[in-house]
PDB file of C-alpha atoms in Angstrom:
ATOM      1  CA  UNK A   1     226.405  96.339 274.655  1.00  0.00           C
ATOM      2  CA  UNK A   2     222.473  96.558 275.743  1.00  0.00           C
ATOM      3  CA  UNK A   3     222.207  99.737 273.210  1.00  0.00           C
ATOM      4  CA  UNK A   4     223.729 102.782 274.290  1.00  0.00           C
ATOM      5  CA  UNK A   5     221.935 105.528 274.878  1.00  0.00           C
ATOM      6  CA  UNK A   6     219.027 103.574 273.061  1.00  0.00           C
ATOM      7  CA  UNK A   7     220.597 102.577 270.350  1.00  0.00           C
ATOM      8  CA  UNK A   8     220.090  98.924 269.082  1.00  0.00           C
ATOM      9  CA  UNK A   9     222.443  96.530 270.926  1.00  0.00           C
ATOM     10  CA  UNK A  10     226.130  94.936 269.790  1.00  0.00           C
ATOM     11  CA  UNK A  11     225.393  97.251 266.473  1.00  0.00           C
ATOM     12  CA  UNK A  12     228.064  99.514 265.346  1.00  0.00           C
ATOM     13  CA  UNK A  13     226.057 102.297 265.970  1.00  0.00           C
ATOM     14  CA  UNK A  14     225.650 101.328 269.604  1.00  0.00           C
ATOM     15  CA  UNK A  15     229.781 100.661 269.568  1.00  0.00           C
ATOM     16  CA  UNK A  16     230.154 104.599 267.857  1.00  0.00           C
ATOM     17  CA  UNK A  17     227.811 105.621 270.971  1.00  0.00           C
ATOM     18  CA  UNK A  18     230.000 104.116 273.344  1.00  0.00           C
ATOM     19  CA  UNK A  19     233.046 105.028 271.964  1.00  0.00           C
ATOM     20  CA  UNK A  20     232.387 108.682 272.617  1.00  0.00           C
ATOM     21  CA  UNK A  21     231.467 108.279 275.967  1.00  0.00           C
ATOM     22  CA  UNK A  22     233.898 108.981 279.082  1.00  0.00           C
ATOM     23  CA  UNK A  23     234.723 105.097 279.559  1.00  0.00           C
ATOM     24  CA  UNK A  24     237.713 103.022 279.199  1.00  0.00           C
ATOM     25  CA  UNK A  25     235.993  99.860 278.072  1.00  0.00           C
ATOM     26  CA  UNK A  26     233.046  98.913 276.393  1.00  0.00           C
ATOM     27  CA  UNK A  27     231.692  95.308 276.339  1.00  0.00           C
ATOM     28  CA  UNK A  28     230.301  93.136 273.139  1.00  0.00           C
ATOM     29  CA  UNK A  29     228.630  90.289 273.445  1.00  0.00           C
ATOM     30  CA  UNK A  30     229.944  87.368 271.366  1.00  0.00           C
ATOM     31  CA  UNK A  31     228.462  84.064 269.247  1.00  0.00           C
ATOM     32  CA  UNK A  32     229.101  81.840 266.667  1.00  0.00           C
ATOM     33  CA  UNK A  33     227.436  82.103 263.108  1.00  0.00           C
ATOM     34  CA  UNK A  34     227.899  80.680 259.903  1.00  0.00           C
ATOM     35  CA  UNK A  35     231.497  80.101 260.798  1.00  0.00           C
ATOM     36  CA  UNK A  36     232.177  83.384 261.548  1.00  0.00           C
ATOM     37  CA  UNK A  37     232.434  84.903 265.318  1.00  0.00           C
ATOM     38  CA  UNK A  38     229.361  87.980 265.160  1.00  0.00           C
ATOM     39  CA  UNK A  39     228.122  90.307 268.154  1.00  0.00           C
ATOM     40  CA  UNK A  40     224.718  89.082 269.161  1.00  0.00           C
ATOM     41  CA  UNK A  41     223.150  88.375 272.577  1.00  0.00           C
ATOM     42  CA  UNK A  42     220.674  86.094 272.145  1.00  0.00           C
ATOM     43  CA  UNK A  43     221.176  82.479 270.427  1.00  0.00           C
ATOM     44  CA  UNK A  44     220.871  82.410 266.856  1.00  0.00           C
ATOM     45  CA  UNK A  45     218.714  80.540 264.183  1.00  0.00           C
ATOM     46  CA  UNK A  46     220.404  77.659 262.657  1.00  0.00           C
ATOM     47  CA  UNK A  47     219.426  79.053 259.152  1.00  0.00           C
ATOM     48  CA  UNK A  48     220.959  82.345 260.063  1.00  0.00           C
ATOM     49  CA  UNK A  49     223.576  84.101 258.358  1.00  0.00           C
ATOM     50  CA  UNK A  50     226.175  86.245 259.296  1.00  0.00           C
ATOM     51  CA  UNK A  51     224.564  89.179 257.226  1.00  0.00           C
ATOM     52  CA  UNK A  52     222.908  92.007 260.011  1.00  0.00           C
ATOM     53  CA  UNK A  53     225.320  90.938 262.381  1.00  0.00           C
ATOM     54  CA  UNK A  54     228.483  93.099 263.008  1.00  0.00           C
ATOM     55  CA  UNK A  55     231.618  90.502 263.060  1.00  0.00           C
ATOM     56  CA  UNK A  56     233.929  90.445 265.871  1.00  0.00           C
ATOM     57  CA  UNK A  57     236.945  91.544 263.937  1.00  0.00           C
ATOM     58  CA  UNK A  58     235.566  94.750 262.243  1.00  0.00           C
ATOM     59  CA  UNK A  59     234.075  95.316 266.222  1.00  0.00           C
ATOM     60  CA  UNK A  60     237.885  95.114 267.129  1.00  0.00           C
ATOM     61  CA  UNK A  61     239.271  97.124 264.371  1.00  0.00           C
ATOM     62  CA  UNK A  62     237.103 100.282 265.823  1.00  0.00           C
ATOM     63  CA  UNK A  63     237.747  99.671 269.362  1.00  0.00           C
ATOM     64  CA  UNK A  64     241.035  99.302 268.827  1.00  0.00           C
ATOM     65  CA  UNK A  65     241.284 102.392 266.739  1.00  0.00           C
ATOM     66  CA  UNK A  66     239.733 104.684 269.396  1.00  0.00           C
ATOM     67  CA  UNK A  67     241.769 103.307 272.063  1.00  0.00           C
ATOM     68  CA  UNK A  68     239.296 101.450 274.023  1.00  0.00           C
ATOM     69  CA  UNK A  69     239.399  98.363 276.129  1.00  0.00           C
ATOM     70  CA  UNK A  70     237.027  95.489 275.386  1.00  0.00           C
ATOM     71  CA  UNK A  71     234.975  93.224 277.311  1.00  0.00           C
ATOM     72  CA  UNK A  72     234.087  90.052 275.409  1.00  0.00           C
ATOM     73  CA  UNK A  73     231.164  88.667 277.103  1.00  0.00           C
ATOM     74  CA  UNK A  74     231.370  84.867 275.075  1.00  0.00           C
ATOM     75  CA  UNK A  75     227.742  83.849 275.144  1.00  0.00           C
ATOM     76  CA  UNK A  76     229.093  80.220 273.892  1.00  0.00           C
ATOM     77  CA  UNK A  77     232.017  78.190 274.442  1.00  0.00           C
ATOM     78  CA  UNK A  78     234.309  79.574 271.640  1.00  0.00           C
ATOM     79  CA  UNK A  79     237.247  80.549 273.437  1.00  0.00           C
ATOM     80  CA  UNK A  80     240.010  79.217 270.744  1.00  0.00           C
ATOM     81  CA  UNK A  81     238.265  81.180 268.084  1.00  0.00           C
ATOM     82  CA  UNK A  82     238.440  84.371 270.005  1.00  0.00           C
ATOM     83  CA  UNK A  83     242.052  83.496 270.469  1.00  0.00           C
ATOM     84  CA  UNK A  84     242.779  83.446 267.148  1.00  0.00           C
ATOM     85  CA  UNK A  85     241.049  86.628 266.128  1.00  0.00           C
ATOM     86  CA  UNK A  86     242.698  88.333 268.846  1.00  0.00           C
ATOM     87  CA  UNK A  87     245.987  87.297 267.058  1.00  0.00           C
ATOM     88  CA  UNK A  88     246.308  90.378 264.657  1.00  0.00           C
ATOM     89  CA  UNK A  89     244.806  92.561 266.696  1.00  0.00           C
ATOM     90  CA  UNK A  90     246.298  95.247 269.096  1.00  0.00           C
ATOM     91  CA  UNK A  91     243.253  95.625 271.439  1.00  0.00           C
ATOM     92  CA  UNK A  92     244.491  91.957 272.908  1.00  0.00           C
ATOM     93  CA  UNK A  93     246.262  94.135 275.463  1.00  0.00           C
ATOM     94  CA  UNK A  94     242.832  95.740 276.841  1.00  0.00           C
ATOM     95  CA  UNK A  95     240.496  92.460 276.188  1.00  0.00           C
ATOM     96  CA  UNK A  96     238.377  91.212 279.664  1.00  0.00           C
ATOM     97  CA  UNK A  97     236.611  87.816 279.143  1.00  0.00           C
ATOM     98  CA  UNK A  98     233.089  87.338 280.589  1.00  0.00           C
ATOM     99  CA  UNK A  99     230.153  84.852 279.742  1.00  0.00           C
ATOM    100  CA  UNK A 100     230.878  81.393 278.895  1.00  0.00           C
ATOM    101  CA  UNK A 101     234.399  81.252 280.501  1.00  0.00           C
ATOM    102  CA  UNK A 102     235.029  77.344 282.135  1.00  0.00           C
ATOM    103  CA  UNK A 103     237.129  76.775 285.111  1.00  0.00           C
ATOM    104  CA  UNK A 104     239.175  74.374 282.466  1.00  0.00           C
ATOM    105  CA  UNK A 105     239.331  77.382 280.232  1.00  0.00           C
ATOM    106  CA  UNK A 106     241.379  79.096 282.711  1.00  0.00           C
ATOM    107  CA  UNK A 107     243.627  75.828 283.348  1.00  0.00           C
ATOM    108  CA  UNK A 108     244.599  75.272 279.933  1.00  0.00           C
ATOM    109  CA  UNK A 109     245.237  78.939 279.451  1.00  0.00           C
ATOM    110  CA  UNK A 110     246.386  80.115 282.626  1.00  0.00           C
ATOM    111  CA  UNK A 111     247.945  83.529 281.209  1.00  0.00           C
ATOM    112  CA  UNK A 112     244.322  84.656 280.624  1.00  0.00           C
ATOM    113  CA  UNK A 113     243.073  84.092 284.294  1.00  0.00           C
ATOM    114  CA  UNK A 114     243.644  87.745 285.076  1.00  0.00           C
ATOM    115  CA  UNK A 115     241.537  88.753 282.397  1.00  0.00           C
ATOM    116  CA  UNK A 116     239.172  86.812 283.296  1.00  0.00           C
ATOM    117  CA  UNK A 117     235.424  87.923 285.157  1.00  0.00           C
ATOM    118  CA  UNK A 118     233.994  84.824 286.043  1.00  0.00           C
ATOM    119  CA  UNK A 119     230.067  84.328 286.036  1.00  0.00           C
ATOM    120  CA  UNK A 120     229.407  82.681 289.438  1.00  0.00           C
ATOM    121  CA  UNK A 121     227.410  79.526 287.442  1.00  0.00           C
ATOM    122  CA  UNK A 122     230.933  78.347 286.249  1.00  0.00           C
ATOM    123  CA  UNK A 123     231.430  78.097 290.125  1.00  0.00           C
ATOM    124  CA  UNK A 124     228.696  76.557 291.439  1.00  0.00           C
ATOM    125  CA  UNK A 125     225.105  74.781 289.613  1.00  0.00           C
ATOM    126  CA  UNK A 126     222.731  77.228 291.217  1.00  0.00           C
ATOM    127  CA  UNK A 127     222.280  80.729 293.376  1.00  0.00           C
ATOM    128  CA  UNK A 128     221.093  78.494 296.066  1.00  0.00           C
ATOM    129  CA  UNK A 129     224.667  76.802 296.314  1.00  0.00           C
ATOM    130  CA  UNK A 130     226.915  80.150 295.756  1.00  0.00           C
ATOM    131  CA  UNK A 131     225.068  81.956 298.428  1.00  0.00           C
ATOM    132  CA  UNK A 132     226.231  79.385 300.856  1.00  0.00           C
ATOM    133  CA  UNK A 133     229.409  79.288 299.547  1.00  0.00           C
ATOM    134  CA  UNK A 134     230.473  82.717 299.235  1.00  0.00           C
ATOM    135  CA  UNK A 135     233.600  82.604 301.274  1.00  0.00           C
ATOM    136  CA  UNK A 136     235.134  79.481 299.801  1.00  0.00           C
ATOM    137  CA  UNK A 137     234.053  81.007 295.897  1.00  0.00           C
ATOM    138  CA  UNK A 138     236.134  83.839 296.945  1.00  0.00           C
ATOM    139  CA  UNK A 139     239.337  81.725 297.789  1.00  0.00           C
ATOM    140  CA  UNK A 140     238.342  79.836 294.573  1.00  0.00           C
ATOM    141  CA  UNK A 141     238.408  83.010 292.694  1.00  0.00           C
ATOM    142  CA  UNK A 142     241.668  84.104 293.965  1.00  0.00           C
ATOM    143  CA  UNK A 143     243.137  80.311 293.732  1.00  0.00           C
ATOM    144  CA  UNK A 144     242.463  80.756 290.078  1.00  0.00           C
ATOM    145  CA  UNK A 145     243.674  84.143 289.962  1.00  0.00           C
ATOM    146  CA  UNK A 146     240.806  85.926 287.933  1.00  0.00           C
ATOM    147  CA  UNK A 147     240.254  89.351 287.734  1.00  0.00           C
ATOM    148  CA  UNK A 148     236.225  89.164 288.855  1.00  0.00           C
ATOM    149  CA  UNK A 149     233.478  87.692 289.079  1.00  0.00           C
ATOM    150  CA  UNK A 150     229.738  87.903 287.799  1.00  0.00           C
ATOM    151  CA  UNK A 151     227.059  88.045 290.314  1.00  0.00           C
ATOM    152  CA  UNK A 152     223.430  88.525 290.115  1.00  0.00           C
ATOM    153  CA  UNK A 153     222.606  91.620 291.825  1.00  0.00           C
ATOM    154  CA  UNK A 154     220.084  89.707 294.577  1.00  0.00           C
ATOM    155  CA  UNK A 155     222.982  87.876 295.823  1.00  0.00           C
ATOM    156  CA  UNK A 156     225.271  90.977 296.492  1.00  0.00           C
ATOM    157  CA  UNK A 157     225.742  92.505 299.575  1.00  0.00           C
ATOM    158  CA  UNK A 158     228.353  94.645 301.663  1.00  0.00           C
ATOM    159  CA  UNK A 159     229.340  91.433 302.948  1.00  0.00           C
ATOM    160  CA  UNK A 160     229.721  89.909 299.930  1.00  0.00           C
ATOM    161  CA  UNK A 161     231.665  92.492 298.246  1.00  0.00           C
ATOM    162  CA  UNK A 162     234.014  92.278 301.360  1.00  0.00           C
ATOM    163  CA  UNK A 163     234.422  88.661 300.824  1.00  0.00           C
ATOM    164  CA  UNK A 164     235.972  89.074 297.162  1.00  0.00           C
ATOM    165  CA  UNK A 165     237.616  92.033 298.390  1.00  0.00           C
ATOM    166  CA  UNK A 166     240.076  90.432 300.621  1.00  0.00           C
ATOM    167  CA  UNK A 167     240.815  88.286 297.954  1.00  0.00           C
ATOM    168  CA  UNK A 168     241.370  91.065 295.414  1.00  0.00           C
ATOM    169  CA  UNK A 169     238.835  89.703 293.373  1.00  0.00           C
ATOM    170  CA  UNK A 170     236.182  92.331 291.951  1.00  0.00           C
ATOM    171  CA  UNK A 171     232.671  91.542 292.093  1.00  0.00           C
ATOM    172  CA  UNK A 172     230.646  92.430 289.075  1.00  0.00           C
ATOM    173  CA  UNK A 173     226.571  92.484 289.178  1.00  0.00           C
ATOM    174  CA  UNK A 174     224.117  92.137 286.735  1.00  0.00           C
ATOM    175  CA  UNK A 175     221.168  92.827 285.944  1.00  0.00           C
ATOM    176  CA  UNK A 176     220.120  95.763 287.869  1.00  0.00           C
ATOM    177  CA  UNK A 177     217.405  97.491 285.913  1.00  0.00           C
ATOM    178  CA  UNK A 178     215.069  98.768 288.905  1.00  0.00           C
ATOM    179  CA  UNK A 179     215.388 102.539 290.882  1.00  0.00           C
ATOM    180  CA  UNK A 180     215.430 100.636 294.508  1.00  0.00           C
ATOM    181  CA  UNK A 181     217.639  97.890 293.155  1.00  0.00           C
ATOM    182  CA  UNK A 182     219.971 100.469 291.913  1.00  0.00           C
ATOM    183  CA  UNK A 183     219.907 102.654 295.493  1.00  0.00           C
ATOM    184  CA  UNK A 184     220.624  99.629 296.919  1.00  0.00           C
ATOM    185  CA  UNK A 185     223.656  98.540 295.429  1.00  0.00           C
ATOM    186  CA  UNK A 186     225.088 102.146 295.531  1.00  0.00           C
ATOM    187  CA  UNK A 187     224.490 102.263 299.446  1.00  0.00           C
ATOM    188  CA  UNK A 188     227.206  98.684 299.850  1.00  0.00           C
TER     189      UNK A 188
END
């Protein structure tokens, strides 16, 4: 979704890069606009229209087509809407939900827990609170039965991954843009 190989991000362009390359999911990020669900990471202007944005159901339509699994990455809380785009669409069988993904999301819709990667702020307010917590948010995880969970990269660890681990919960990091950072989380 952040532009592959340079292209712009959550365009179809980026999507057609991705497509082609040896992966079995690729992940959008998803808002609200005009009415209409669109791909776009950042907020949008009120004013805005859905025009320049690629909407979530022609994003679908081509993922689905070339057999590709989907990460939607909600960057607001518009989980019934997805829902009902996912309806008519045959890529509901490969779909991961990420982003804005509440604890009583997963509670009203409990067949979607193990699809879900959880970002650790739907756990806990702050960093400060998770990185004290990381045993019981691991047992929380696996109490609610999701699939993973969002970290940011300075809070993961060997330790930490081991944590999740023995809960067969996945632990997912973001953002890792330096060299060293990378090295580092390749080495745990």
């Amino acid at each position: 979704h952040a532009g592959a190989e340079r292209t712009k991000p959550n365009t179809m362009e980026s999507l057609e890069k991705m497509i082609n390359l040896p992966c079995q999911m690729v992940e959008v990020d998803v808002r609200k606009c005009d009415g209409k669900l669109v791909l776009s990471h950042d907020p949008l202007k009120q004013q805005e229209s859905v025009t320049g944005f690629v909407k979530l159901s022609e994003a679908l339509e081509f993922i689905c087509k070339n057999k590709k699994g989907v990460n939607l990455d909600l960057k607001e809380e518009i989980l019934p809407e997805v829902f009902e785009e996912l309806k008519n669409c045959l890529v509901s069988k490969k779909v991961v939900f990420s982003g804005s993904i509440r604890i009583a999301d997963i509670e009203m819709h409990p067949e979607i827990a193990g699809k879900v990667i959880l970002n650790y702020e739907n756990l806990y307010e702050n960093s400060k609170e998770i990185k004290e917590n990381l045993k019981e948010a691991a047992v929380r995880c696996k109490e609610l039965g999701v699939y993973g969970i969002n970290l940011e990269y300075t809070l993961v660890d060997r330790q930490v991954v081991e944590y999740f681990a023995r809960q067969d919960v996945k632990v997912f990091v973001w953002t890792v843009d330096g060299l060293a950072d990378m090295e580092r989380m390749l080495e745990n």
